[in-house]
Coordinates of N, CA and C in Angstrom, one line a residue:
X1 N -4.5 15.1 4.8 CA -3.4 14.4 5.2 C -3.6 13.8 6.6
X2 N -4.3 14.5 7.5 CA -4.8 14.2 8.5 C -5.5 12.7 8.3
X3 N -6.4 12.8 7.4 CA -7.2 11.7 7.4 C -6.4 10.4 6.8
X4 N -5.2 10.4 6.2 CA -4.2 9.7 5.7 C -3.7 9.2 6.8
X5 N -3.1 10.0 7.3 CA -2.3 9.7 8.7 C -3.0 8.8 9.8
X6 N -4.3 8.9 10.0 CA -5.1 8.3 10.6 C -5.5 6.9 10.0
X7 N -5.9 7.0 8.8 CA -5.8 5.3 8.1 C -4.6 4.4 8.2
X8 N -3.7 5.3 8.2 CA -2.3 4.6 8.2 C -2.1 3.7 9.7
X9 N -2.5 4.7 10.4 CA -2.3 4.5 12.2 C -3.3 3.1 12.3
X10 N -4.5 3.2 11.8 CA -5.6 2.3 11.9 C -5.1 0.9 11.4
X11 N -4.4 1.0 10.0 CA -4.0 -0.5 9.3 C -3.1 -0.8 9.9
X12 N -2.2 -0.2 10.4 CA -1.0 -0.4 11.5 C -1.5 -1.4 12.5
X13 N -2.4 -0.7 13.2 CA -3.3 -1.2 14.3 C -3.6 -2.5 14.1
X14 N -4.2 -2.6 12.9 CA -5.2 -4.0 12.4 C -4.1 -4.9 12.1
X15 N -2.6 -4.6 11.6 CA -2.1 -5.5 11.2 C -1.5 -6.3 12.5
X16 N -1.1 -5.3 13.4 CA -0.5 -5.8 14.8 C -1.7 -6.9 15.4
X17 N -2.9 -6.2 15.4 CA -3.9 -6.9 16.0 C -4.3 -8.3 15.4
X18 N -3.8 -8.5 14.3 CA -4.5 -9.7 13.2 C -3.0 -10.8 13.6
X19 N -1.7 -9.9 14.1 CA -0.6 -11.1 13.4 C -0.5 -11.7 15.4
X20 N -0.8 -10.6 16.4 CA -1.2 -11.3 17.4 C -2.3 -12.4 17.6
X21 N -3.4 -12.3 16.8 CA -4.5 -13.2 17.1 C -4.0 -14.4 16.4
X22 N -3.3 -14.2 15.3 CA -2.8 -15.4 14.4 C -1.5 -16.0 15.0
X23 N -1.2 -15.5 16.0 CA 0.2 -16.3 16.7 C 1.5 -15.8 15.7
X24 N 1.2 -14.6 15.2 CA 2.7 -14.0 14.4 C 2.8 -14.8 12.8
X25 N 1.6 -15.4 12.7 CA 1.8 -16.1 11.0 C 1.7 -15.0 10.3
X26 N 1.8 -15.2 9.0 CA 2.0 -14.1 8.0 C 0.7 -13.4 7.6
X27 N 0.7 -12.2 8.1 CA -0.9 -11.6 7.7 C -0.4 -10.2 6.8
X28 N -1.4 -10.0 5.9 CA -1.6 -9.1 5.2 C -1.8 -8.0 5.7
X29 N -1.3 -6.6 5.1 CA -1.8 -5.7 5.4 C -2.8 -5.0 5.2
X30 N -3.7 -4.8 6.2 CA -5.2 -4.2 5.7 C -4.9 -2.6 5.2
X31 N -5.6 -2.7 3.9 CA -5.9 -1.5 3.3 C -5.3 -1.2 2.3
X32 N -4.4 -1.9 1.8 CA -3.5 -1.6 0.7 C -4.1 -1.3 -0.6
X33 N -5.4 -1.9 -1.3 CA -5.9 -1.4 -2.5 C -6.3 0.1 -1.9
X34 N -6.7 0.6 -0.8 CA -7.4 1.9 -0.7 C -5.9 2.8 -0.8
X35 N -4.6 2.2 -0.3 CA -3.5 3.2 -0.1 C -3.2 3.6 -1.8
X36 N -3.4 2.2 -2.8 CA -2.9 2.2 -3.9 C -3.9 3.6 -5.0
X37 N -5.2 3.4 -4.2 CA -6.2 4.1 -5.1 C -5.8 5.7 -4.5
X38 N -5.5 5.9 -3.2 CA -5.2 6.9 -2.6 C -3.7 8.0 -3.5
X39 N -2.8 6.8 -3.8 CA -1.8 7.6 -4.1 C -1.6 8.0 -5.7
X40 N -3.0 7.0 -6.4 CA -2.7 7.3 -8.1 C -3.9 8.3 -8.0
X41 N -4.9 8.7 -7.0 CA -6.0 9.4 -7.6 C -6.0 10.8 -6.4
X42 N -5.2 11.1 -5.4 CA -5.0 12.0 -4.9 C -5.0 13.3 -5.3
X43 N -5.6 13.9 -5.0 CA -5.3 15.9 -5.7 C -4.6 16.8 -5.2
X44 N -4.3 16.2 -4.0 CA -2.9 16.8 -3.3 C -1.9 15.9 -3.3
X45 N -0.7 16.5 -4.0 CA 0.4 15.8 -4.2 C 1.3 15.6 -3.0
X46 N 0.5 16.0 -1.8 CA 1.5 15.6 -0.4 C 1.2 14.5 -0.1
X47 N -0.4 14.3 -0.1 CA -1.1 13.1 0.4 C -0.5 11.9 -0.8
X48 N -0.8 12.0 -1.9 CA 0.1 11.2 -2.8 C 1.0 10.6 -2.3
X49 N 2.0 11.5 -2.5 CA 3.6 10.9 -1.9 C 3.5 10.4 -0.5
X50 N 2.8 10.8 0.3 CA 2.9 10.0 1.5 C 2.0 8.6 1.4
X51 N 1.2 8.5 0.5 CA 0.6 7.2 0.2 C 1.6 6.3 -0.4
X52 N 2.4 6.7 -1.1 CA 3.5 6.3 -2.0 C 4.6 6.0 -1.2
X53 N 4.9 6.5 -0.5 CA 5.9 6.2 0.7 C 5.4 5.1 1.6
X54 N 4.2 5.0 2.0 CA 3.5 4.1 2.9 C 4.0 2.5 1.8
X55 N 3.2 2.8 0.4 CA 3.1 1.4 -0.3 C 4.9 1.1 -0.3
X56 N 5.9 2.1 -0.5 CA 7.2 1.6 -0.9 C 7.5 0.8 0.8
X57 N 7.0 1.5 1.8 CA 8.0 0.8 2.7 C 7.0 -0.5 3.5
X58 N 5.8 -0.8 2.7 CA 5.4 -1.9 3.1 C 5.9 -3.1 2.0
X59 N 6.0 -2.6 0.8 CA 6.3 -3.8 -0.3 C 7.9 -3.7 -0.4
X60 N 8.7 -2.6 -0.3 CA 10.1 -2.7 -0.4 C 10.9 -2.6 0.9
X61 N 10.5 -1.8 1.4 CA 11.9 -1.7 3.1 C 11.2 -2.4 4.2
X62 N 10.2 -3.3 4.2 CA 9.5 -4.0 5.1 C 10.5 -5.4 5.8
X63 N 10.0 -5.7 6.7 CA 11.0 -6.5 7.5 C 11.5 -7.6 6.7
X64 N 10.7 -7.9 5.7 CA 11.0 -9.4 4.9 C 11.9 -9.1 3.4
X65 N 12.6 -7.6 3.4 CA 12.9 -7.3 2.3 C 12.5 -7.4 1.4
X66 N 12.9 -8.1 0.1 CA 12.1 -7.7 -1.2 C 11.1 -9.1 -1.6
X67 N 10.4 -9.7 -0.4 CA 10.0 -10.7 -0.7 C 8.5 -10.3 -1.3
X68 N 8.1 -9.3 -1.3 CA 7.1 -9.0 -2.0 C 7.1 -8.0 -3.3
X69 N 8.3 -8.0 -3.7 CA 9.0 -7.1 -4.9 C 7.9 -7.8 -5.9
X70 N 7.8 -9.0 -6.4 CA 6.9 -9.4 -7.3 C 5.7 -9.0 -7.5
X71 N 5.0 -8.9 -6.3 CA 3.5 -8.6 -5.7 C 3.3 -7.0 -6.2
X72 N 4.5 -6.1 -5.9 CA 4.4 -4.6 -6.1 C 4.5 -4.4 -7.3
X73 N 5.5 -5.3 -8.4 CA 5.7 -4.9 -9.7 C 4.3 -5.1 -10.6
X74 N 3.8 -6.2 -10.1 CA 2.4 -6.5 -10.6 C 1.3 -5.6 -10.5
X75 N 1.2 -5.1 -9.4 CA 0.4 -4.0 -9.1 C 0.5 -2.9 -9.7
X76 N 1.7 -2.4 -10.0 CA 2.2 -1.1 -10.8 C 2.0 -1.6 -12.2
X77 N 2.1 -2.8 -13.0 CA 1.8 -2.8 -14.1 C 0.4 -2.8 -14.4
X78 N -0.3 -3.5 -13.4 CA -1.9 -3.3 -13.3 C -2.3 -1.9 -13.5
X79 N -2.0 -1.1 -12.6 CA -2.4 0.2 -12.8 C -1.8 0.8 -14.2
X80 N -0.4 0.5 -14.4 CA 0.0 1.2 -15.8 C -1.1 0.6 -16.9
X81 N -1.6 -0.6 -16.9 CA -2.5 -1.1 -18.0 C -3.8 -0.2 -18.0
X82 N -4.4 -0.3 -16.5 CA -5.7 0.5 -16.5 C -5.4 2.1 -17.1
X83 N -4.5 2.6 -16.7 CA -4.6 4.1 -16.9 C -4.0 4.4 -18.4
X84 N -3.4 3.3 -19.0 CA -3.3 3.7 -20.5 C -4.5 3.0 -21.6
X85 N -5.4 2.5 -20.8 CA -6.6 1.7 -21.7 C -7.9 2.9 -21.6
X86 N -7.4 3.8 -20.2 CA -8.5 4.8 -20.3 C -8.0 6.0 -21.2
X87 N -6.8 6.1 -21.8 CA -6.4 6.9 -22.7 C -7.1 6.7 -24.0
X88 N -6.9 5.7 -24.1 CA -7.3 5.2 -25.7 C -8.7 5.7 -25.4

């Protein structure tokens, strides 16, 4: 859990630095693929839930509202397809 909290903080700082460098342009949050991996593969339920909350806050509850909703749905569907193909 401590590692996840540190990773969240690092990604938030990187986003702030990138947006300041780019003059406030639309910068992507670094580490989202890692957050998805943590959310889907963490052995600790608490770590998985914390990663899911971070993902939700980025895609759904962010400053821009539902602007990234389609990207969120696409990533969810991609993860489901990968999981279902591994079951076969």
